[in-house]
mmCIF file of C-alpha atoms in Angstrom:
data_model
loop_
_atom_site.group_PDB
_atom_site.id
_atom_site.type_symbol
_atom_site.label_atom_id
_atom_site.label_comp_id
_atom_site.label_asym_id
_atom_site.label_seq_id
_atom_site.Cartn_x
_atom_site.Cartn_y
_atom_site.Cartn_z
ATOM 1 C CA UNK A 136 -38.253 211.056 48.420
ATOM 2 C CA UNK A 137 -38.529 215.038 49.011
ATOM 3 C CA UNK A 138 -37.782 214.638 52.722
ATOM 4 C CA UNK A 139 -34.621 211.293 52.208
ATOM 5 C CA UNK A 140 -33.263 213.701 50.077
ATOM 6 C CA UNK A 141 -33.551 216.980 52.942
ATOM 7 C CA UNK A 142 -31.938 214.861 55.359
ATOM 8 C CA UNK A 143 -29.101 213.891 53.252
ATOM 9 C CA UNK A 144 -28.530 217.592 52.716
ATOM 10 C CA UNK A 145 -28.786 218.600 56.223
ATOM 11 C CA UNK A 146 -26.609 216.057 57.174
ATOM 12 C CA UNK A 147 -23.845 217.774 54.906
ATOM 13 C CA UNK A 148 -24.054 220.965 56.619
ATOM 14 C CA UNK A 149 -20.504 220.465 58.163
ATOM 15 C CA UNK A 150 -19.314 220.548 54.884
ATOM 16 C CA UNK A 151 -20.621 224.189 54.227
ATOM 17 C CA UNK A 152 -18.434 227.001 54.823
ATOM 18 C CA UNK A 153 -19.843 230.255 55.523
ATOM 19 C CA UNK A 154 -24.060 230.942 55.474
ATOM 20 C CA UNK A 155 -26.065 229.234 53.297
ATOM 21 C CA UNK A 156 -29.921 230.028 52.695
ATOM 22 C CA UNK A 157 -32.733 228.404 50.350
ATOM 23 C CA UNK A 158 -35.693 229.289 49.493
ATOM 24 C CA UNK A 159 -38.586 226.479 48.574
ATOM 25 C CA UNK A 160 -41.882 226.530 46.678
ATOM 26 C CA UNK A 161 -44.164 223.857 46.817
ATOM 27 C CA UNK A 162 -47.496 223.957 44.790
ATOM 28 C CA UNK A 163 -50.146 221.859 44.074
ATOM 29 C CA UNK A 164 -53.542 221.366 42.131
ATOM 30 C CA UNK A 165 -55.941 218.913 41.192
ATOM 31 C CA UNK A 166 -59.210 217.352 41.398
ATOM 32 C CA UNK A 167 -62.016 219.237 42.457
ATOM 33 C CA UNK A 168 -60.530 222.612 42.193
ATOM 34 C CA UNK A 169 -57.613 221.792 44.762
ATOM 35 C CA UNK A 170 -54.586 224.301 44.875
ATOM 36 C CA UNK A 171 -52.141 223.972 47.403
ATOM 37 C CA UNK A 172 -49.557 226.344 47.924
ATOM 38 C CA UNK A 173 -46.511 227.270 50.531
ATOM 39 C CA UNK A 174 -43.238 228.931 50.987
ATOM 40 C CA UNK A 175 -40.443 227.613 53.211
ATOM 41 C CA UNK A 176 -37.410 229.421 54.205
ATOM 42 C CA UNK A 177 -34.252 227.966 55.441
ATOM 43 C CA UNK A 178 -30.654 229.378 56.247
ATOM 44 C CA UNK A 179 -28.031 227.625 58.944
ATOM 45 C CA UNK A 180 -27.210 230.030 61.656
ATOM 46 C CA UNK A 181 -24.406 227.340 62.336
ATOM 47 C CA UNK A 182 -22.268 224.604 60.611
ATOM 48 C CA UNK A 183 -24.711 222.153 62.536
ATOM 49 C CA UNK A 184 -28.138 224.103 62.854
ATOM 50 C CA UNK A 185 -31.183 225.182 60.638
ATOM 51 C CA UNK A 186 -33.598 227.226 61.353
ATOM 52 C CA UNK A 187 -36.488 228.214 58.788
ATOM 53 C CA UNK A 188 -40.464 229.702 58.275
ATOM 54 C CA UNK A 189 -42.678 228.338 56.558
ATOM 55 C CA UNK A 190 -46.732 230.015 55.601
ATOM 56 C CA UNK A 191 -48.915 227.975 53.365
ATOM 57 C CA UNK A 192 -52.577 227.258 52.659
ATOM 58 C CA UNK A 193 -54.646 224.861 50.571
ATOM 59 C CA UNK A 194 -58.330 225.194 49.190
ATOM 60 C CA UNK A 195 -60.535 222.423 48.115
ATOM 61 C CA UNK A 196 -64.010 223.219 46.125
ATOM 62 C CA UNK A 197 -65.130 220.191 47.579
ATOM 63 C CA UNK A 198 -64.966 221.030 51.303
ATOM 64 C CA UNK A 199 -64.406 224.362 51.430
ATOM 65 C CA UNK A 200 -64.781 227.712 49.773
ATOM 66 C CA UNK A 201 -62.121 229.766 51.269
ATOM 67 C CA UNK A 202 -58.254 228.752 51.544
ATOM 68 C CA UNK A 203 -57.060 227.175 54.631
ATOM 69 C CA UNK A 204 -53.708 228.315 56.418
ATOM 70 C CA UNK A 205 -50.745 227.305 58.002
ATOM 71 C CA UNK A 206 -47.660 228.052 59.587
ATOM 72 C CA UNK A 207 -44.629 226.051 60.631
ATOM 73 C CA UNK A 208 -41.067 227.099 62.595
ATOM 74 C CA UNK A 209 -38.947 224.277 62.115
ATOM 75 C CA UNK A 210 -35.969 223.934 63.682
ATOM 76 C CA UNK A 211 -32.643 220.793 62.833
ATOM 77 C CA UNK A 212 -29.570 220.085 64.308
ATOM 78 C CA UNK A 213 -26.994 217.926 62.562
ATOM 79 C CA UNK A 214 -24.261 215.888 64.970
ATOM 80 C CA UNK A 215 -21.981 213.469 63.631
ATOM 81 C CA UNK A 216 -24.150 210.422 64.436
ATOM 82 C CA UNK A 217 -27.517 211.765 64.615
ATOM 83 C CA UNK A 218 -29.601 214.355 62.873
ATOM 84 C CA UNK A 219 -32.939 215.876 65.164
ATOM 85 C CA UNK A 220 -35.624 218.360 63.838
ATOM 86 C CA UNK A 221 -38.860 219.772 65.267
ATOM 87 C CA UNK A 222 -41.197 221.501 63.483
ATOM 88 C CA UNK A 223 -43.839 222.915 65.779
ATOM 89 C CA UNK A 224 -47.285 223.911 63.528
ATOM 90 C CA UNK A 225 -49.995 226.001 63.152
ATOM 91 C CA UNK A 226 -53.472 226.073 61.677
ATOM 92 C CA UNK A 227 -55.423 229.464 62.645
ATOM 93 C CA UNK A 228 -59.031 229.703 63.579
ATOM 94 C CA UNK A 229 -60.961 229.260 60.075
ATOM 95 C CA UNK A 230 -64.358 227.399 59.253
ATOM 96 C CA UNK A 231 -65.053 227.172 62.987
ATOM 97 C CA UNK A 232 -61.825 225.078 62.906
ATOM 98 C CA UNK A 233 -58.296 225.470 64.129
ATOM 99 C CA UNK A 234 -55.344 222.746 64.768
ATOM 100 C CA UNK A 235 -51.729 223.220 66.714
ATOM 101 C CA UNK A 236 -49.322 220.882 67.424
ATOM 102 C CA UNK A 237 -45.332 219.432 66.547
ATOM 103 C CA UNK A 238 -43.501 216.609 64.940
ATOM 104 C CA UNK A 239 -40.189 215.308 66.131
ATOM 105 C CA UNK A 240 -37.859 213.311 64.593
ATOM 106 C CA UNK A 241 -34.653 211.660 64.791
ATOM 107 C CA UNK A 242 -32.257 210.281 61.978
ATOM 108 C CA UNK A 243 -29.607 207.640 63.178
ATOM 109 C CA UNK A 244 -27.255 206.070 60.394
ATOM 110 C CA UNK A 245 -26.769 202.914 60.979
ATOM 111 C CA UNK A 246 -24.095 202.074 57.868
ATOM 112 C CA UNK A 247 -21.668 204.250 56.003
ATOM 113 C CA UNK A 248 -19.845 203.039 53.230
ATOM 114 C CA UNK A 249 -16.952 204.561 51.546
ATOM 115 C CA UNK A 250 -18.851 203.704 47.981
ATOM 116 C CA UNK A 251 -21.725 206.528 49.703
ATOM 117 C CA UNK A 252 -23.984 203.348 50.100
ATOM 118 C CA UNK A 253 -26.328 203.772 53.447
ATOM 119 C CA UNK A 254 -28.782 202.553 55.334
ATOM 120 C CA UNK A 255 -30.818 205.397 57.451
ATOM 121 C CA UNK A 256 -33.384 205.005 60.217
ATOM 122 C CA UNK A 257 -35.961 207.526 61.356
ATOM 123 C CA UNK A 258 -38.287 207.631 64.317
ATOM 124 C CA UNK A 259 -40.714 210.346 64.837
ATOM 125 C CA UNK A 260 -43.430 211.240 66.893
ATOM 126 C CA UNK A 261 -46.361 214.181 66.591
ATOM 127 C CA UNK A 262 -49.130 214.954 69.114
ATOM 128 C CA UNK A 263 -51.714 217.915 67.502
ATOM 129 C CA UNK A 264 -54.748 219.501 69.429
ATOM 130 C CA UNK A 265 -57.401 220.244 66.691
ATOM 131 C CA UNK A 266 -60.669 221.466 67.272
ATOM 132 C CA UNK A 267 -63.508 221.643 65.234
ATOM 133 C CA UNK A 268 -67.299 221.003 64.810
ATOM 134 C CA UNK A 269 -68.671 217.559 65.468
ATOM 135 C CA UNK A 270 -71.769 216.035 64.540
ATOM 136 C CA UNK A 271 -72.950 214.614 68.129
ATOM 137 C CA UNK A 272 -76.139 213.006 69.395
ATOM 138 C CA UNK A 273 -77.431 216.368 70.959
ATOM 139 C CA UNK A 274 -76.515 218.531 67.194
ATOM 140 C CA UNK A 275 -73.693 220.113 66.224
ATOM 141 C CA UNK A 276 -71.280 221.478 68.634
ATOM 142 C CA UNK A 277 -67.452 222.434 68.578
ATOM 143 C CA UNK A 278 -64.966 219.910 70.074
ATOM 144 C CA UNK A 279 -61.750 220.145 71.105
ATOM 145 C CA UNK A 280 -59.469 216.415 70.520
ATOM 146 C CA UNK A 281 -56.316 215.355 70.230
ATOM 147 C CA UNK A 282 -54.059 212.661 67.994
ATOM 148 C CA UNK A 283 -50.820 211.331 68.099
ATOM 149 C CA UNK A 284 -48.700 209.480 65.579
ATOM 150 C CA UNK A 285 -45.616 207.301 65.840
ATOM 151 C CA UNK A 286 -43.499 206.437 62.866
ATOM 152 C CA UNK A 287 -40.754 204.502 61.555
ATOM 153 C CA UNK A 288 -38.695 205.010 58.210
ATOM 154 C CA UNK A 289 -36.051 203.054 56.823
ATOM 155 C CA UNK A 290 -33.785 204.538 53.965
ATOM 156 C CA UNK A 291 -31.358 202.316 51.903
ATOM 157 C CA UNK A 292 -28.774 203.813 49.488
ATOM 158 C CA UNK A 293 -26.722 201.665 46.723
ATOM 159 C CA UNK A 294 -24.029 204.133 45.449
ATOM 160 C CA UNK A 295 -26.087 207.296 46.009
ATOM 161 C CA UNK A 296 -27.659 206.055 42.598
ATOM 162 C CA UNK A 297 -30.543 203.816 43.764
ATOM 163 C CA UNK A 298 -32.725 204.660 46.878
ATOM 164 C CA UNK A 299 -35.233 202.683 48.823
ATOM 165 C CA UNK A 300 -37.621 204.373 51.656
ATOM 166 C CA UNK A 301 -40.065 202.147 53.272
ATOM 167 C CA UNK A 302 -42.347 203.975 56.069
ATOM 168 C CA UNK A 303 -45.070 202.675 58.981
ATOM 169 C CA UNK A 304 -46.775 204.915 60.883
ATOM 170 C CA UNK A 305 -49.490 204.480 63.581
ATOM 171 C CA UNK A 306 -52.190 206.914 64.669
ATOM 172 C CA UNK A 307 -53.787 207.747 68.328
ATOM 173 C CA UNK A 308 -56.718 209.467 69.183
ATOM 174 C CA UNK A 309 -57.961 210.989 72.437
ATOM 175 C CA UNK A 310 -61.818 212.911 72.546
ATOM 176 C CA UNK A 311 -65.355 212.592 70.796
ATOM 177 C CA UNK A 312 -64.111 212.825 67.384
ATOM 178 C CA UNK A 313 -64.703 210.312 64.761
ATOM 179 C CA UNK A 314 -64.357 209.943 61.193
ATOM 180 C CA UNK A 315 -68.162 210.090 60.996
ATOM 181 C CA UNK A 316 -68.888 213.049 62.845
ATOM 182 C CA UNK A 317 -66.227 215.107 61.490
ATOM 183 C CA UNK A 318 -67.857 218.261 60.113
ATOM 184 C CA UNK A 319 -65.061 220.672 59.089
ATOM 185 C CA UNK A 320 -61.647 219.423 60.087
ATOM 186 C CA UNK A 321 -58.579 221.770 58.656
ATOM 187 C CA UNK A 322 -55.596 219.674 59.781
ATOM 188 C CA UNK A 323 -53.509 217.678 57.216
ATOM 189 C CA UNK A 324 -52.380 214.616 58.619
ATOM 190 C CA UNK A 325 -49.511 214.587 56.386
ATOM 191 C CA UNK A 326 -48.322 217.175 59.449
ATOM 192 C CA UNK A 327 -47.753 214.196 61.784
ATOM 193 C CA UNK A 328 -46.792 211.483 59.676
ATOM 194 C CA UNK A 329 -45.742 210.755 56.067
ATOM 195 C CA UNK A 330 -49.090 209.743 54.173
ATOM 196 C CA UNK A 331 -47.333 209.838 50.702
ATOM 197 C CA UNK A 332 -50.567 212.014 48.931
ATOM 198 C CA UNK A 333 -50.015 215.658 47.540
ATOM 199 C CA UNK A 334 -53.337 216.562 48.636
ATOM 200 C CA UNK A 335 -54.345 217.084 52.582
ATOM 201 C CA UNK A 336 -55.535 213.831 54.506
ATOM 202 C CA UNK A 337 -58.462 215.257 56.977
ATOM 203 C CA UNK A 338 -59.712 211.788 57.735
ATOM 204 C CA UNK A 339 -58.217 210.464 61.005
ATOM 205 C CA UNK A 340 -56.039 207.475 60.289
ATOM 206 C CA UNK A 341 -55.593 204.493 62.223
ATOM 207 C CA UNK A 342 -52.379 203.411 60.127
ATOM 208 C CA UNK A 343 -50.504 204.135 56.934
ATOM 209 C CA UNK A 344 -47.521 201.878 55.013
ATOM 210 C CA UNK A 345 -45.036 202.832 52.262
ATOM 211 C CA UNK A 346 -42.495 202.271 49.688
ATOM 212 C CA UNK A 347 -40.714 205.008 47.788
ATOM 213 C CA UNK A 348 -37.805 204.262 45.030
ATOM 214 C CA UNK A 349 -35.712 206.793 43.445
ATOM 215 C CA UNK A 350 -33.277 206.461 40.809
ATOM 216 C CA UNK A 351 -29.863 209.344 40.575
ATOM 217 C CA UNK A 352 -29.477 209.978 37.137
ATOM 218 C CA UNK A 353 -26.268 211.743 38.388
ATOM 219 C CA UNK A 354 -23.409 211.986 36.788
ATOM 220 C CA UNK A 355 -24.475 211.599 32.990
ATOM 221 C CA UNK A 356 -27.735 213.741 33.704
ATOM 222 C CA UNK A 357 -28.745 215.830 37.016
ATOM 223 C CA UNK A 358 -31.608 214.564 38.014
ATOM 224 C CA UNK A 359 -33.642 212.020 39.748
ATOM 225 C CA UNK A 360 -36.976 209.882 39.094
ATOM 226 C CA UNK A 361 -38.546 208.762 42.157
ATOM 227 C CA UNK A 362 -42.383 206.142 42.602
ATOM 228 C CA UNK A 363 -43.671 205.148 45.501
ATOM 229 C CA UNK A 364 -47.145 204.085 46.840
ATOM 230 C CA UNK A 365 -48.862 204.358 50.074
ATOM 231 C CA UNK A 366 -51.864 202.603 51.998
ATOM 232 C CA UNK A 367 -53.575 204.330 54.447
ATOM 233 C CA UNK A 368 -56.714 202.794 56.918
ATOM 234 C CA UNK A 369 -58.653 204.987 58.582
ATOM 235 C CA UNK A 370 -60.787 204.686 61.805
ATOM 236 C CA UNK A 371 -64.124 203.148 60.651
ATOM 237 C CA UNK A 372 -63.794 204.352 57.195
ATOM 238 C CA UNK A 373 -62.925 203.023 54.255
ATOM 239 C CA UNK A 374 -58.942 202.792 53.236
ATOM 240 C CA UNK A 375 -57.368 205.129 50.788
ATOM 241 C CA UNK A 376 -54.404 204.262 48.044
ATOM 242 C CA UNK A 377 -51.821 206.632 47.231
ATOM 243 C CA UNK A 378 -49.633 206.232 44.066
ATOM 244 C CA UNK A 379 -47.523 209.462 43.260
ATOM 245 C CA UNK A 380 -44.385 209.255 40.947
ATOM 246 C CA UNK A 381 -42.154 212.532 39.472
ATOM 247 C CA UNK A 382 -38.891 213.999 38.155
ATOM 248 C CA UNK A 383 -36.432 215.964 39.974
ATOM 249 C CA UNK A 384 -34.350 217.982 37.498
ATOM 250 C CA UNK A 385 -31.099 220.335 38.620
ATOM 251 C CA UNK A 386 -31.406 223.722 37.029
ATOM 252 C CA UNK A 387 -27.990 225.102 37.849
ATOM 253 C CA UNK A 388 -25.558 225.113 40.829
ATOM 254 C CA UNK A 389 -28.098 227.107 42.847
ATOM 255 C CA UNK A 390 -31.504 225.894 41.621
ATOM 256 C CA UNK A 391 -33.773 222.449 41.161
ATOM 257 C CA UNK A 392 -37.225 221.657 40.243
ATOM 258 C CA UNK A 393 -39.495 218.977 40.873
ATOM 259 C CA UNK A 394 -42.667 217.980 39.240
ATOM 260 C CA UNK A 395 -44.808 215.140 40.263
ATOM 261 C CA UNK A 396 -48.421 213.693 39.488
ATOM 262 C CA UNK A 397 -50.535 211.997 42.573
ATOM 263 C CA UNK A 398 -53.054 209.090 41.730
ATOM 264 C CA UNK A 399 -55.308 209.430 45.346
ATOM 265 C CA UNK A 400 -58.447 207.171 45.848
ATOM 266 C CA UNK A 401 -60.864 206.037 49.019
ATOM 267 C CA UNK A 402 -62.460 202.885 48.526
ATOM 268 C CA UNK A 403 -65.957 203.384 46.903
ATOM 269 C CA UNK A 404 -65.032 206.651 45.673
ATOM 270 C CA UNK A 405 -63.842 208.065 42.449
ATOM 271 C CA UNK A 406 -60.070 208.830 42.228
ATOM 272 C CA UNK A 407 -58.453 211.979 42.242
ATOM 273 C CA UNK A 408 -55.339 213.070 40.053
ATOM 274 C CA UNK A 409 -52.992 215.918 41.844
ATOM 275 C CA UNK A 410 -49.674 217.637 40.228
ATOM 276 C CA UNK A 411 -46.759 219.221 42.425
ATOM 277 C CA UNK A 412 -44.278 221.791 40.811
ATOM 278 C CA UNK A 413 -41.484 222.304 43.523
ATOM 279 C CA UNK A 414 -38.702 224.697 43.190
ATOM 280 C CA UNK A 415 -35.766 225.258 45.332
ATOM 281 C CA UNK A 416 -33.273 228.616 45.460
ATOM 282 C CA UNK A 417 -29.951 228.121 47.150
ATOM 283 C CA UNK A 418 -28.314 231.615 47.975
ATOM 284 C CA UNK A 419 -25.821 233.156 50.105
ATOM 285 C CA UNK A 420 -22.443 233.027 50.841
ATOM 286 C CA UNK A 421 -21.390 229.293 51.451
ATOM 287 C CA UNK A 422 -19.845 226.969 49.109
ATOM 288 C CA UNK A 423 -19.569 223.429 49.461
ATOM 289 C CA UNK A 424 -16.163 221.797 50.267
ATOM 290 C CA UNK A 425 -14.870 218.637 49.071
#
């Protein structure tokens, strides 16, 4: 529910007074040596706009030896009715690899109630330009292709105490690659749509599905539990199963954490386990109004 629960910050920023900036750190590890790690910055140069950086890299024994980066600028406006980010991205030139593209997406609520029960929808759309070595009929050679992803999300509040997020998402390809002469791909396709895995997705999906459900704790305790689970099919592969379920605890007035464990397995192959420590740092001079 990382992102649900974003948006329904953003979405407060009227309510800020003065500049307000955050700091987040997401890492993860797991199976086969995995460690993920990246830094985001955010602060609202207005009452309705965000800006923020963001530099991060992941390495994987089991595909590569050396970490892979990225970079992201997003950028999110808040209106009354309507909430719109972009978040252009960056993979640099690395294993005889290198990705660029941007997702866009746009939050429309469709009910308000005055007991803060809601119903949210989200469409977004990605196009990325990787390229990358491909195994071809004439022997290895790099290859420039692109994908695109469409995606719809559907968030329903009871209270702010109960939360339901179902997701679809469908994938588009353009170019030579395919899932079997992939050689070195560096792009996580979690960068275009939500795949519901802590780990990268480097296969090239044809479709994914979820369900997410998280549970306030607020106001006897400050915190949140949150499960979901996630099916994605890839082109002429064999279909993955995501099941990832955490904690989200509030430190103080200016700090939370979030730890979460990621069950990940292909078809045929044997699963992997992931963990995610996330902490946020709010800091500045705003202070949130009634």
């Amino acid at each position: 529910m990382k992102k649900a629960l974003l948006l329904a910050l953003l979405l407060c920023l009227p309510a800020f007074a003065g500049a307000i900036s955050w700091l987040e750190n997401d890492y993860s590890f797991g199976s086969n040596g995995f460690k993920k790690d990246s830094l985001t910055f955010f602060t609202n140069v207005s009452t309705r706009i965000v800006t923020g950086a963001n530099a991060g890299f992941y390495e994987d024994r089991g595909l590569y030896r050396d970490k892979v980066f990225s970079f992201r600028m997003p950028i999110m406006y808040s209106a009354e009715n309507f909430f719109l980010s972009a978040s252009p991205f960056f993979y640099p030139s690395l294993h005889r690899s290198k990705a660029q593209g941007a997702k866009m997406y746009l939050l429309v609520p469709v009910s308000e109630e005055d007991d803060k029960s809601y119903l949210h929808l989200v469409l977004s759309g990605a196009a990325v330009r990787q390229e990358t070595t491909l195994n071809l009929a004439g022997g290895p050679a790099k290859k420039a292709f692109t994908e695109t992803a469409l995606e719809l999300q559907a968030e329903k509040s009871y209270y702010n105490q109960f939360f339901f997020l179902a997701t679809a998402a469908g994938f588009m390809e353009s170019g030579p690659a395919s899932n079997a002469n992939l050689v070195n791909p560096v792009l996580d396709h979690g960068e275009i749509a939500s795949l519901g895995t802590f780990r990268p997705v480097h296969g090239m999906p044809e479709w994914a599905m979820g369900v997410q459900v998280a549970r306030n704790m607020a106001p006897e305790y400050e915190s949140s539990i949150y499960l979901g689970y996630s099916r994605i099919s890839f082109r002429n592969a064999n279909t993955a199963g995501s099941l990832l379920g955490g904690i989200k605890l509030k430190l103080n007035s200016r700090s939370s954490f979030d730890f979460g464990y990621n069950f990940y397995k292909i078809k045929g192959e044997a699963a992997k386990s992931y963990f995610k420590f996330l902490v946020q740092v709010f800091f500045g001079t705003g202070q949130q109004g009634d």
